[in-house]
mmCIF file of C-alpha atoms in Angstrom:
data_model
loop_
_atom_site.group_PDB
_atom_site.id
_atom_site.type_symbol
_atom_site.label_atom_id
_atom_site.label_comp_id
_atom_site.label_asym_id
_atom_site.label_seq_id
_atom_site.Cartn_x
_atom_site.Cartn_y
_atom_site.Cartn_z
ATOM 1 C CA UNK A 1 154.986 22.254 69.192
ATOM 2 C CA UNK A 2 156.164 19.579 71.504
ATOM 3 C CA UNK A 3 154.607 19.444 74.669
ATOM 4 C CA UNK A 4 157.073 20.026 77.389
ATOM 5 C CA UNK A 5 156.291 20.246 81.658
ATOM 6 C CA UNK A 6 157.772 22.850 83.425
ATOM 7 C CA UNK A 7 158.981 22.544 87.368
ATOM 8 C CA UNK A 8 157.577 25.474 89.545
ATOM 9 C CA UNK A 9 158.635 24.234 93.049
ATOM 10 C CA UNK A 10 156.950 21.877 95.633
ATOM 11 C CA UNK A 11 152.425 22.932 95.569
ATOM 12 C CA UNK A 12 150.658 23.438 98.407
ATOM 13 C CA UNK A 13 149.017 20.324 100.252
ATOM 14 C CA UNK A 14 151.654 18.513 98.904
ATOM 15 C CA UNK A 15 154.305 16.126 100.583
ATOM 16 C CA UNK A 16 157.339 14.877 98.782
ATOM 17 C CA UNK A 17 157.537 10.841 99.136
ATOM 18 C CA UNK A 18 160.688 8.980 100.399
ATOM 19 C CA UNK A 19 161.212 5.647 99.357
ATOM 20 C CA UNK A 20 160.417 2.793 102.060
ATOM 21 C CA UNK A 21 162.493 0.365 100.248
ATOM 22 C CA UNK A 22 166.208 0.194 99.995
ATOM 23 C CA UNK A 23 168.252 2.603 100.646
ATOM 24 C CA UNK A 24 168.770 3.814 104.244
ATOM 25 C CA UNK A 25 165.434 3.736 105.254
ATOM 26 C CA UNK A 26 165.367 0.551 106.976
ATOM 27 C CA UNK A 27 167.870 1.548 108.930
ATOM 28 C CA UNK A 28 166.568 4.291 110.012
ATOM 29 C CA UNK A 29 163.336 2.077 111.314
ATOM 30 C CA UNK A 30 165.253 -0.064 113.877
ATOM 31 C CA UNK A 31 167.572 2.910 114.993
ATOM 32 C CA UNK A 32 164.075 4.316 116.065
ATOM 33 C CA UNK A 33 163.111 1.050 117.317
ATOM 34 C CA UNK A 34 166.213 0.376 119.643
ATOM 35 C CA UNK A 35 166.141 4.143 120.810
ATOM 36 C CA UNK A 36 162.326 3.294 121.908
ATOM 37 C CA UNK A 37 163.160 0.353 123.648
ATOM 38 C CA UNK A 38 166.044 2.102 125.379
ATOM 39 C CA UNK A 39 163.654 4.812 126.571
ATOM 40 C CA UNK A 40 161.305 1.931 128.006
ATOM 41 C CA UNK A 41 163.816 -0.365 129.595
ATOM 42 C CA UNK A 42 164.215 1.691 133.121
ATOM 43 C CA UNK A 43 160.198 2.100 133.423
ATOM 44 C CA UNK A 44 160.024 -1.927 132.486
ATOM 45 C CA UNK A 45 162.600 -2.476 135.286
ATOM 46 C CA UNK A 46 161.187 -0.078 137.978
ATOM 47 C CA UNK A 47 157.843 -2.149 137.199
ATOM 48 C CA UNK A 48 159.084 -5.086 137.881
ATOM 49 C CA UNK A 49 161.248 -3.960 140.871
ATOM 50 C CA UNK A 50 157.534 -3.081 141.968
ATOM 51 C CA UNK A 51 155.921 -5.360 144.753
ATOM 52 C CA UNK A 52 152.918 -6.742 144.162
ATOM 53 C CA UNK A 53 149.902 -4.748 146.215
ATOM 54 C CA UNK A 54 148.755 -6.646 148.904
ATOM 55 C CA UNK A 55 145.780 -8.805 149.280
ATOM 56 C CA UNK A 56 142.963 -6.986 151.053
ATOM 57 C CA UNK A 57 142.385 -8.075 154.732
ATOM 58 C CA UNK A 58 139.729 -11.346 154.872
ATOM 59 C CA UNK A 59 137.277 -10.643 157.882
ATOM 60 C CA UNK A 60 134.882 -13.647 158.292
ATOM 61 C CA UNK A 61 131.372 -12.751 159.673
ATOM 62 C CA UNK A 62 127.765 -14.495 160.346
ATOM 63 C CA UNK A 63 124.591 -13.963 159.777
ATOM 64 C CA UNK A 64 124.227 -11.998 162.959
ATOM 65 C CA UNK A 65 122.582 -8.447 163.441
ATOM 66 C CA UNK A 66 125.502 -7.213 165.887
ATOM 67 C CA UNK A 67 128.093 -7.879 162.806
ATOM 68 C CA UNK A 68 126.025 -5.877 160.222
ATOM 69 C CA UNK A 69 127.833 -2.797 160.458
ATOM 70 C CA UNK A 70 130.960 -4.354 158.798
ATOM 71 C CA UNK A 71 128.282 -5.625 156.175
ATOM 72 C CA UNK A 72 127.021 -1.890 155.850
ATOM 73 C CA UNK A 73 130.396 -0.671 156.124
ATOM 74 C CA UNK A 74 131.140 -2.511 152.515
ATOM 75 C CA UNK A 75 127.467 -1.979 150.875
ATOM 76 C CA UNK A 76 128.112 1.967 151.273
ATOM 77 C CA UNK A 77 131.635 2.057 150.500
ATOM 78 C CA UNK A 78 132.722 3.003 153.804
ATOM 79 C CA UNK A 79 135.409 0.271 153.621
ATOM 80 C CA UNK A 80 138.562 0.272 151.327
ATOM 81 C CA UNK A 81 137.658 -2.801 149.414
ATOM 82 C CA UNK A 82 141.135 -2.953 148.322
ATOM 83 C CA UNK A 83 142.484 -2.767 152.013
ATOM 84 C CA UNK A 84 139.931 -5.302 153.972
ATOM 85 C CA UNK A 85 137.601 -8.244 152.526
ATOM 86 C CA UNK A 86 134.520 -8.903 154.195
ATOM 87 C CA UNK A 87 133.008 -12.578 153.715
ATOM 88 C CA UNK A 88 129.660 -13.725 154.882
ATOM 89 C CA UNK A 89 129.471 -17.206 156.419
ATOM 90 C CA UNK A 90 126.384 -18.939 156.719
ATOM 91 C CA UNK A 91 127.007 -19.824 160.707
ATOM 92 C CA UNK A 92 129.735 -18.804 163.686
ATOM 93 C CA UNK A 93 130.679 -22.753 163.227
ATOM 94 C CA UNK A 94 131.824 -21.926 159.830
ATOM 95 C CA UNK A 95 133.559 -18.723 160.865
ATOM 96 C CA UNK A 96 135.456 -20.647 163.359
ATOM 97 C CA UNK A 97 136.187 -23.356 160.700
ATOM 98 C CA UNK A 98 137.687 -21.143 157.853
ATOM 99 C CA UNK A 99 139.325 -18.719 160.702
ATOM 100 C CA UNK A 100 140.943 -22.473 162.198
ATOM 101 C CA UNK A 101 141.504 -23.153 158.554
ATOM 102 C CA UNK A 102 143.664 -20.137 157.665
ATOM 103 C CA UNK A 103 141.247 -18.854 155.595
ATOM 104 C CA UNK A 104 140.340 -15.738 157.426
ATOM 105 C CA UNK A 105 143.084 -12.932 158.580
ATOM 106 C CA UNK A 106 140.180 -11.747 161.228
ATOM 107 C CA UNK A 107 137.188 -12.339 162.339
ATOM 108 C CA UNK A 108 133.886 -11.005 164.743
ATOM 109 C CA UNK A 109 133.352 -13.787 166.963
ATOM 110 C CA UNK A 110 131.899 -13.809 170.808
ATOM 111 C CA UNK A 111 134.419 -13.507 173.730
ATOM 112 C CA UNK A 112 133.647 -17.193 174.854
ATOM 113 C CA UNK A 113 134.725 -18.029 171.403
ATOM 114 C CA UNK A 114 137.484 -16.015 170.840
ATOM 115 C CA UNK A 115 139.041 -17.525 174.610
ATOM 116 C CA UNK A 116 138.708 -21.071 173.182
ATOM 117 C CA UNK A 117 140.329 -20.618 169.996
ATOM 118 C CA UNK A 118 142.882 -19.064 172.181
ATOM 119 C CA UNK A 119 143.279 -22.069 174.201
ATOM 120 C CA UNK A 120 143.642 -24.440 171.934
ATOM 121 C CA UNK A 121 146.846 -22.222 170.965
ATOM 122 C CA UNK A 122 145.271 -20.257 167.607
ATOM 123 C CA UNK A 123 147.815 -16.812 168.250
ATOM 124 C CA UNK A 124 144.966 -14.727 167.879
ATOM 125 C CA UNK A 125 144.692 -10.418 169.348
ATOM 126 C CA UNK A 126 141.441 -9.078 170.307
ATOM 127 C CA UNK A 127 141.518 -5.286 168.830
ATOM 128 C CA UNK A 128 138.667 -4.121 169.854
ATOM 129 C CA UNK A 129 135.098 -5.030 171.657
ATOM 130 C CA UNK A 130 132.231 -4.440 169.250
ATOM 131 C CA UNK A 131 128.882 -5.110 170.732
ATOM 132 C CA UNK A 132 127.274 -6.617 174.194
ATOM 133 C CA UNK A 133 123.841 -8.858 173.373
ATOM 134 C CA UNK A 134 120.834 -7.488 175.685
ATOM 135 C CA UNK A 135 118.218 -10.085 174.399
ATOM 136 C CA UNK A 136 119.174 -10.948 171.131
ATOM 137 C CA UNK A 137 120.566 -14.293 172.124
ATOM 138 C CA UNK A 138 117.289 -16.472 172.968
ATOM 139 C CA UNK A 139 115.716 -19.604 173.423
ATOM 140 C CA UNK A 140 112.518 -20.328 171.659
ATOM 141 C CA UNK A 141 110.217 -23.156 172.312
ATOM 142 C CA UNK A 142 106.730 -25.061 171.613
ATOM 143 C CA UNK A 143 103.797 -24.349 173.155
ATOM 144 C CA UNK A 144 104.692 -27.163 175.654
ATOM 145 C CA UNK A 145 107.364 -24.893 177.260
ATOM 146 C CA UNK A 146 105.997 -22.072 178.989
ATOM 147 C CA UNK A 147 109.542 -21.642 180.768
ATOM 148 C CA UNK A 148 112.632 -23.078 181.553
ATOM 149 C CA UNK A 149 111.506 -25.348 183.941
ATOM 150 C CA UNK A 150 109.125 -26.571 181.504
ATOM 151 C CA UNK A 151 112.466 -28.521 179.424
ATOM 152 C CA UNK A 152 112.752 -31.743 181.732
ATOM 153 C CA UNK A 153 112.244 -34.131 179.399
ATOM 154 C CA UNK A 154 112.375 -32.404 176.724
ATOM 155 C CA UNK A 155 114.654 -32.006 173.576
ATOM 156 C CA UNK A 156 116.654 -29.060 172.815
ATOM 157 C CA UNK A 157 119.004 -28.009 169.719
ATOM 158 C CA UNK A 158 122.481 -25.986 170.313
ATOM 159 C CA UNK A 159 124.278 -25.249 167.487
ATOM 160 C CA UNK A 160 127.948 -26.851 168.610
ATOM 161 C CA UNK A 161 129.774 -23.653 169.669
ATOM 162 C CA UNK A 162 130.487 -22.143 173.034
ATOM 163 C CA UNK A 163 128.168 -19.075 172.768
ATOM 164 C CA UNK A 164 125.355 -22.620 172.526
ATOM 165 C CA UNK A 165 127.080 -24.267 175.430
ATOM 166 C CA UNK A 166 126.979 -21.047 177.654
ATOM 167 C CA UNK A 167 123.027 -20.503 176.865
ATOM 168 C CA UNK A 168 122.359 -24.130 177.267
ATOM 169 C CA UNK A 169 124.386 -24.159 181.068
ATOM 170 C CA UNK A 170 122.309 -20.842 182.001
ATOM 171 C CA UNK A 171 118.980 -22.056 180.412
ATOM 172 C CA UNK A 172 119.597 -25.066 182.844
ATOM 173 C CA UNK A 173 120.636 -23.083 186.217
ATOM 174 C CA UNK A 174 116.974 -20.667 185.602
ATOM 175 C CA UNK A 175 115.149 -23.899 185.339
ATOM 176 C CA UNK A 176 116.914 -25.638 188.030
ATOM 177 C CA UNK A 177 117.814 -28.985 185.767
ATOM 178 C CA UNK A 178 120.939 -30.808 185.557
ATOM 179 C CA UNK A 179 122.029 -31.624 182.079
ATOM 180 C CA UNK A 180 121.066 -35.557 181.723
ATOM 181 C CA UNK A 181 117.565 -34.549 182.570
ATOM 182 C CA UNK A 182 117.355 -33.143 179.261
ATOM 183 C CA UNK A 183 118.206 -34.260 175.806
ATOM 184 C CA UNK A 184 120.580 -32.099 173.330
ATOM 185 C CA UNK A 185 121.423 -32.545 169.954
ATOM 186 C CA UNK A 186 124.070 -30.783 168.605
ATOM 187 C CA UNK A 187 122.623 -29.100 165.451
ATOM 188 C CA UNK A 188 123.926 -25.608 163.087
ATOM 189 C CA UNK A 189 121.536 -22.643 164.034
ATOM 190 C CA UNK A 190 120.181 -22.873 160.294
ATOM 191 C CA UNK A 191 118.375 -25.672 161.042
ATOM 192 C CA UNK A 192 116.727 -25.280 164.025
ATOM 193 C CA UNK A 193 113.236 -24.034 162.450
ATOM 194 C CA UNK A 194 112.879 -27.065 160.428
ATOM 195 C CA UNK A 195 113.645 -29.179 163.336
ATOM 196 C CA UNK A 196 111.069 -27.320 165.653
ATOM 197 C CA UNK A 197 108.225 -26.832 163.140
ATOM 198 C CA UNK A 198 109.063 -31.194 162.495
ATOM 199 C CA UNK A 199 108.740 -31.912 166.226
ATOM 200 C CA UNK A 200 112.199 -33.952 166.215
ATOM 201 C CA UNK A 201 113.489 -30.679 169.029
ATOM 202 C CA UNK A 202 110.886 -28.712 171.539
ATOM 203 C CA UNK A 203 113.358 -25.818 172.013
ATOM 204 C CA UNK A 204 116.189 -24.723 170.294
ATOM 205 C CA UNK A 205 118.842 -22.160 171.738
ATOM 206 C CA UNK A 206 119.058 -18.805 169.324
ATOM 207 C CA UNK A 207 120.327 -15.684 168.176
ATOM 208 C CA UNK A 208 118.821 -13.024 165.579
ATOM 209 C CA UNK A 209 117.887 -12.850 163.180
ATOM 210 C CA UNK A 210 116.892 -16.561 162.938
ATOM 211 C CA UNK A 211 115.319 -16.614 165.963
ATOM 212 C CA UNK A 212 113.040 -13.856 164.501
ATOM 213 C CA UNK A 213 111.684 -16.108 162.227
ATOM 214 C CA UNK A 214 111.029 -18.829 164.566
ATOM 215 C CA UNK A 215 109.285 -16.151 166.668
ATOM 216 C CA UNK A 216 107.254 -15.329 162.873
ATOM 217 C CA UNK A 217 106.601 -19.467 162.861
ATOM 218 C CA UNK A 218 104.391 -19.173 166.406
ATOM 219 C CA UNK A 219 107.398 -20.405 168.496
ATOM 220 C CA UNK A 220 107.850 -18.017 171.894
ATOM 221 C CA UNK A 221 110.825 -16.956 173.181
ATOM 222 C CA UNK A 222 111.334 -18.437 177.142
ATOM 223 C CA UNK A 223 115.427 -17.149 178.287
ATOM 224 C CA UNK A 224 117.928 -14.746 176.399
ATOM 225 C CA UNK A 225 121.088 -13.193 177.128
ATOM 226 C CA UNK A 226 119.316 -9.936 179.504
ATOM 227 C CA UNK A 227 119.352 -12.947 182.234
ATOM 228 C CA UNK A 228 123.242 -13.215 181.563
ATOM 229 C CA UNK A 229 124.570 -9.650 181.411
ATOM 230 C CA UNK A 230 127.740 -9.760 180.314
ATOM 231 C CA UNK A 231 128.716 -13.100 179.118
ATOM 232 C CA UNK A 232 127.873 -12.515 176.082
ATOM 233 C CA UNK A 233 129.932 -10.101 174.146
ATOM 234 C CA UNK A 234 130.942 -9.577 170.837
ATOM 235 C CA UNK A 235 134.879 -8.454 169.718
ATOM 236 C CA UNK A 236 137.098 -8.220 166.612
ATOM 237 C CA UNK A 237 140.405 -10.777 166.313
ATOM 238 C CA UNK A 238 142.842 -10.774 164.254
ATOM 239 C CA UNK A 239 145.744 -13.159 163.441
ATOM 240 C CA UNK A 240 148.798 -11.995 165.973
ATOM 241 C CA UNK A 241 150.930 -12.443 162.159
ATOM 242 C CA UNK A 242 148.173 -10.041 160.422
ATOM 243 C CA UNK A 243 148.299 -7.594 163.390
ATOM 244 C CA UNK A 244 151.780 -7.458 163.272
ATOM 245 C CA UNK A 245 152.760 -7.197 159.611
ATOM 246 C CA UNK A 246 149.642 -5.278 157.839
ATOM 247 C CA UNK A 247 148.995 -2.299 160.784
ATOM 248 C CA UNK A 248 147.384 -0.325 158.013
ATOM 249 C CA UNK A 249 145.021 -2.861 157.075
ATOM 250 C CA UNK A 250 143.872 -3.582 160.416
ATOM 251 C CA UNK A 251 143.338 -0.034 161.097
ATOM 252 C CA UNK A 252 140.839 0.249 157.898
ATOM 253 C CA UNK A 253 139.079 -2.415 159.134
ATOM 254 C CA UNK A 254 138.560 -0.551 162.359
ATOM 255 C CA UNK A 255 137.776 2.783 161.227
ATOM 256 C CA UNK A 256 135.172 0.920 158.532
ATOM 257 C CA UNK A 257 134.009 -0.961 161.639
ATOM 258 C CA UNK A 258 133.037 2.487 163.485
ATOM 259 C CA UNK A 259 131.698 4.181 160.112
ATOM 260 C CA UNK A 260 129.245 1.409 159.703
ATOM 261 C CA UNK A 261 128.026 1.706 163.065
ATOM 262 C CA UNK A 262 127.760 5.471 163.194
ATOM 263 C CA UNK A 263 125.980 4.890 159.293
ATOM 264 C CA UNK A 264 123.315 2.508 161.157
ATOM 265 C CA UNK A 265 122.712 4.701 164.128
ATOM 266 C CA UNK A 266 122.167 7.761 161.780
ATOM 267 C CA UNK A 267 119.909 6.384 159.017
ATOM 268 C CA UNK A 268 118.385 3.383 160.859
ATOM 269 C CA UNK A 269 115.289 3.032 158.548
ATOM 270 C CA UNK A 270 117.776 3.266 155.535
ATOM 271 C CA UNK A 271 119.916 0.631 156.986
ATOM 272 C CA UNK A 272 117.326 -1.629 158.066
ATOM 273 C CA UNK A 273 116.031 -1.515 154.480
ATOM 274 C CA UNK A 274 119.083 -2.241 153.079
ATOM 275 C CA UNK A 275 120.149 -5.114 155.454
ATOM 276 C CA UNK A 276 117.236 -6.674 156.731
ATOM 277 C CA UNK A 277 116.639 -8.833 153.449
ATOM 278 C CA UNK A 278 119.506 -10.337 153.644
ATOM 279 C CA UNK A 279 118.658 -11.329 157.400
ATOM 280 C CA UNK A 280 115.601 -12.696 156.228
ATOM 281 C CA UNK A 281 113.674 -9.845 158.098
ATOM 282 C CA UNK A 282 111.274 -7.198 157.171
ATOM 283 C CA UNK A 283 112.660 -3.703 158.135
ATOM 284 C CA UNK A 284 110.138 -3.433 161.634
ATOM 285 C CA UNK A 285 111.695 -6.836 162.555
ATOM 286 C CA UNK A 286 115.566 -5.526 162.154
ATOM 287 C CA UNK A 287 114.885 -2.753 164.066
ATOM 288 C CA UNK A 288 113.212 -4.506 166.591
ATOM 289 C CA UNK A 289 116.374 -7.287 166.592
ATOM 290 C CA UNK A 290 118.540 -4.148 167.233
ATOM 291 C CA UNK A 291 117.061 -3.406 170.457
ATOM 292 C CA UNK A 292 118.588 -6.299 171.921
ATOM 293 C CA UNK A 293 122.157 -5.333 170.950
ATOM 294 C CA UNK A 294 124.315 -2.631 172.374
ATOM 295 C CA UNK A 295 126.969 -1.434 170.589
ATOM 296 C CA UNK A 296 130.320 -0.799 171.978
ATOM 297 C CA UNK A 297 131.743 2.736 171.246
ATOM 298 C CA UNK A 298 135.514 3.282 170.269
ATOM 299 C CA UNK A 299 136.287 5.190 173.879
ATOM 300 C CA UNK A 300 134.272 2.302 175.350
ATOM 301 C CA UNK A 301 136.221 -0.581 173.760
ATOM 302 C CA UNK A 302 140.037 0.808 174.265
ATOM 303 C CA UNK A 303 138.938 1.266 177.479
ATOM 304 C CA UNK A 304 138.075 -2.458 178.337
ATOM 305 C CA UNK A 305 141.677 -3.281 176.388
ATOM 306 C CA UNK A 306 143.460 -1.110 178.532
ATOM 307 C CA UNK A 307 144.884 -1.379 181.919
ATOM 308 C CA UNK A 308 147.109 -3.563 184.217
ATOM 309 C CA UNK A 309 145.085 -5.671 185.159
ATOM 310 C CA UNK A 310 143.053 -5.395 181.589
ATOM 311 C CA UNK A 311 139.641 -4.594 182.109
ATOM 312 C CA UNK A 312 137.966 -6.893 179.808
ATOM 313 C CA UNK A 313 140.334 -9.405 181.924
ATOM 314 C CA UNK A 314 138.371 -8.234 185.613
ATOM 315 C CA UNK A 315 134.653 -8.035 183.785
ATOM 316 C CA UNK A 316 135.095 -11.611 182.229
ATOM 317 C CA UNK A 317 136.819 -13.307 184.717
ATOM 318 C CA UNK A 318 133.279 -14.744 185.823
ATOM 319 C CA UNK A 319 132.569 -15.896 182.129
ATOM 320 C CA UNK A 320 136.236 -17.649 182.002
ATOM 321 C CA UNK A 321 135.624 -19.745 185.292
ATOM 322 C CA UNK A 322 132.256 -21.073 183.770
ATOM 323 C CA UNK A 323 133.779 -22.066 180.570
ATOM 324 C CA UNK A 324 136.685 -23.808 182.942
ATOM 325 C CA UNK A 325 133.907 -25.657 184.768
ATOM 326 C CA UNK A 326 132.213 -26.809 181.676
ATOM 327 C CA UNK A 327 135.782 -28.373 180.299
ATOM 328 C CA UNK A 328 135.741 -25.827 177.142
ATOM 329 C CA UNK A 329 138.374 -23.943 177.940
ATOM 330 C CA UNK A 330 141.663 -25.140 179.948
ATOM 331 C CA UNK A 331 143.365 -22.433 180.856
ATOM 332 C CA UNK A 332 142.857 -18.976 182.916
ATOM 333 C CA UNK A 333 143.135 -16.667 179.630
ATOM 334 C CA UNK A 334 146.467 -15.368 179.006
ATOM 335 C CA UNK A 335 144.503 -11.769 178.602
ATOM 336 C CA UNK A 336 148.646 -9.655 178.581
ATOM 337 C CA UNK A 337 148.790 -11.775 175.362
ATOM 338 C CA UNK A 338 145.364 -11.535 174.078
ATOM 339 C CA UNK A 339 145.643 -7.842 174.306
ATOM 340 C CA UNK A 340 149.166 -7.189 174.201
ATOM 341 C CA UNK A 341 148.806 -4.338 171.444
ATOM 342 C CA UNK A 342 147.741 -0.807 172.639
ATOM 343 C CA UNK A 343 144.175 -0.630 170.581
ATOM 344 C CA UNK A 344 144.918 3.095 169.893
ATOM 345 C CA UNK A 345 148.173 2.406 167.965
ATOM 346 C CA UNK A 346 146.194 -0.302 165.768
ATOM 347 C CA UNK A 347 143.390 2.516 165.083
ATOM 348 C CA UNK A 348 145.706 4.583 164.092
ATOM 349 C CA UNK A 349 147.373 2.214 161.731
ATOM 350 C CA UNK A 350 150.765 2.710 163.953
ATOM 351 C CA UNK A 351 153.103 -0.259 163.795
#
């Protein structure tokens, strides 16, 4: 009997197979295809309707104890990395360089510093007051100095900056000296220990934590900044562009500022582990630096930007006529324009 096969229907687990060639199954492909790319066109057009996000904030810092909370601020993640930048410089020369430059949005600098960028017409805004040095500014010397009055004669090393030129003026009222009864050479604070430990400099004008380890190489300290209260003080600036046009940004970076201080004041020990390596300290020795330092609290610092006549203005006024008299500034300090913006509305990221 011939063998015949009978239909009984579609089986189970079984799927019937179209053909993928000919017929109208190409064109069924690129309808699907064109009906795809319809559905994506508006989200490709909203995407690139899209500004770019903007570039974080670039804050320029030294290698200086008072800045570290900004440096803590970022190690912890208490700073919006996308929002602000911070960058480590190796001196406050090359802060003032890269910030002169255009490389830097903002930057922690000293008052005296901040007034003669200022005058040589950088539009700059001081936002807020960060720290006031108590001894952590110094000047170290050989065992031929025993004090001040001990330099006639001798050779000394200032880095080339004001902060150096302020030190070096007050170093030579306590020892009674006029300047061309010593010698200066204008060197960067990184190489002051290898000049002093060489013999080419007998004293060398400071700031932690390298002075710390010119203390650690046998040389002793003979003036610092507790003979000069007030003069030296440390504040935030910011581009008068930047302040104007990225309020938000600014703000981060002052809210991060005050985390990383309140961070350091509550877990010192963890801190000064953390930090001191890269100040080329032991953890004793940064806590020890940060004794000489007092920082400025948020209140505090809106307070000295504040007022008619500005506060800050009245308690530097003494600091301004000395950089007049030494030629490094020309100009009373326009302080209206310096601190023109209410420091509260920048905190609060208000435009």
């Amino acid at each position: 009997m011939p063998h015949t096969t009978r239909w009984e229907g579609p089986q189970p687990g079984l799927r019937r197979a179209w053909p993928r060639s000919g017929g109208w199954w190409p064109l069924r492909r690129a309808l699907w295809r064109l009906a795809r790319a319809l559905l994506l066109l508006p989200l490709v057009w909203l995407a690139a309707c899209q500004p770019p996000p903007p570039a974080p904030l670039k804050v320029g810092m030294n290698a200086w104890v008072g800045y570290d909370p900004l440096a803590l601020a970022r190690e912890e993640g208490l700073l919006d990395a996308r929002q602000v930048k911070v960058i480590e410089l190796s001196s406050s020369s090359e802060t003032l360089r890269n910030f002169r430059n255009g490389l830097l949005d903002a930057a922690a600098l000293t008052l005296d510093e901040t007034l003669r960028l200022a005058d040589d017409g950088v539009d700059v805004r001081i936002v807020a007051v960060l720290a006031v040095s108590a001894g952590a500014d110094v000047v170290l010397a050989n065992a031929s100095v025993a004090s001040p009055r001990d330099l006639r004669g001798k050779t000394i090393a200032v880095e080339g900056t004001t902060v150096g030129a302020l030190m070096l003026q007050r170093l030579l009222q306590a020892g009674r000296l006029r300047q061309d009864e010593v010698t200066v050479r204008n060197l960067e604070a990184s190489q002051h220990l290898s000049e002093l430990k060489s013999g080419r400099v007998d004293a060398a004008v400071s700031y932690e934590p390298l002075a710390g380890a010119m203390h650690e190489a046998g040389f002793r300290p003979i003036f610092d900044s507790r003979a000069m209260p007030g003069d030296i003080m440390d504040v935030l600036v910011v581009r008068a562009q930047a302040r104007a046009a990225r309020p938000q940004q600014v703000a981060e970076l002052l809210a991060g500022w005050q985390r990383g201080v309140a961070a350091l004041q509550e877990r010192p020990e963890a801190s000064a582990r953390l930090l001191a390596p890269g100040a080329g300290l032991t953890a004793d020795g940064y806590l020890a630096t940060l004794k000489g330092l007092r920082f400025v609290t948020a209140p505090q610092s809106e307070e000295l930007l504040s007022g008619r006549p500005r506060r800050l203005g009245q308690q530097a006024e003494g600091l301004a006529l000395t950089l007049k008299a030494m030629d490094l500034i020309r100009d009373t300090p326009d302080w209206g324009r310096l601190l023109s913006d209410d420091p509260v509305a920048v905190r609060e990221g208000l435009p």
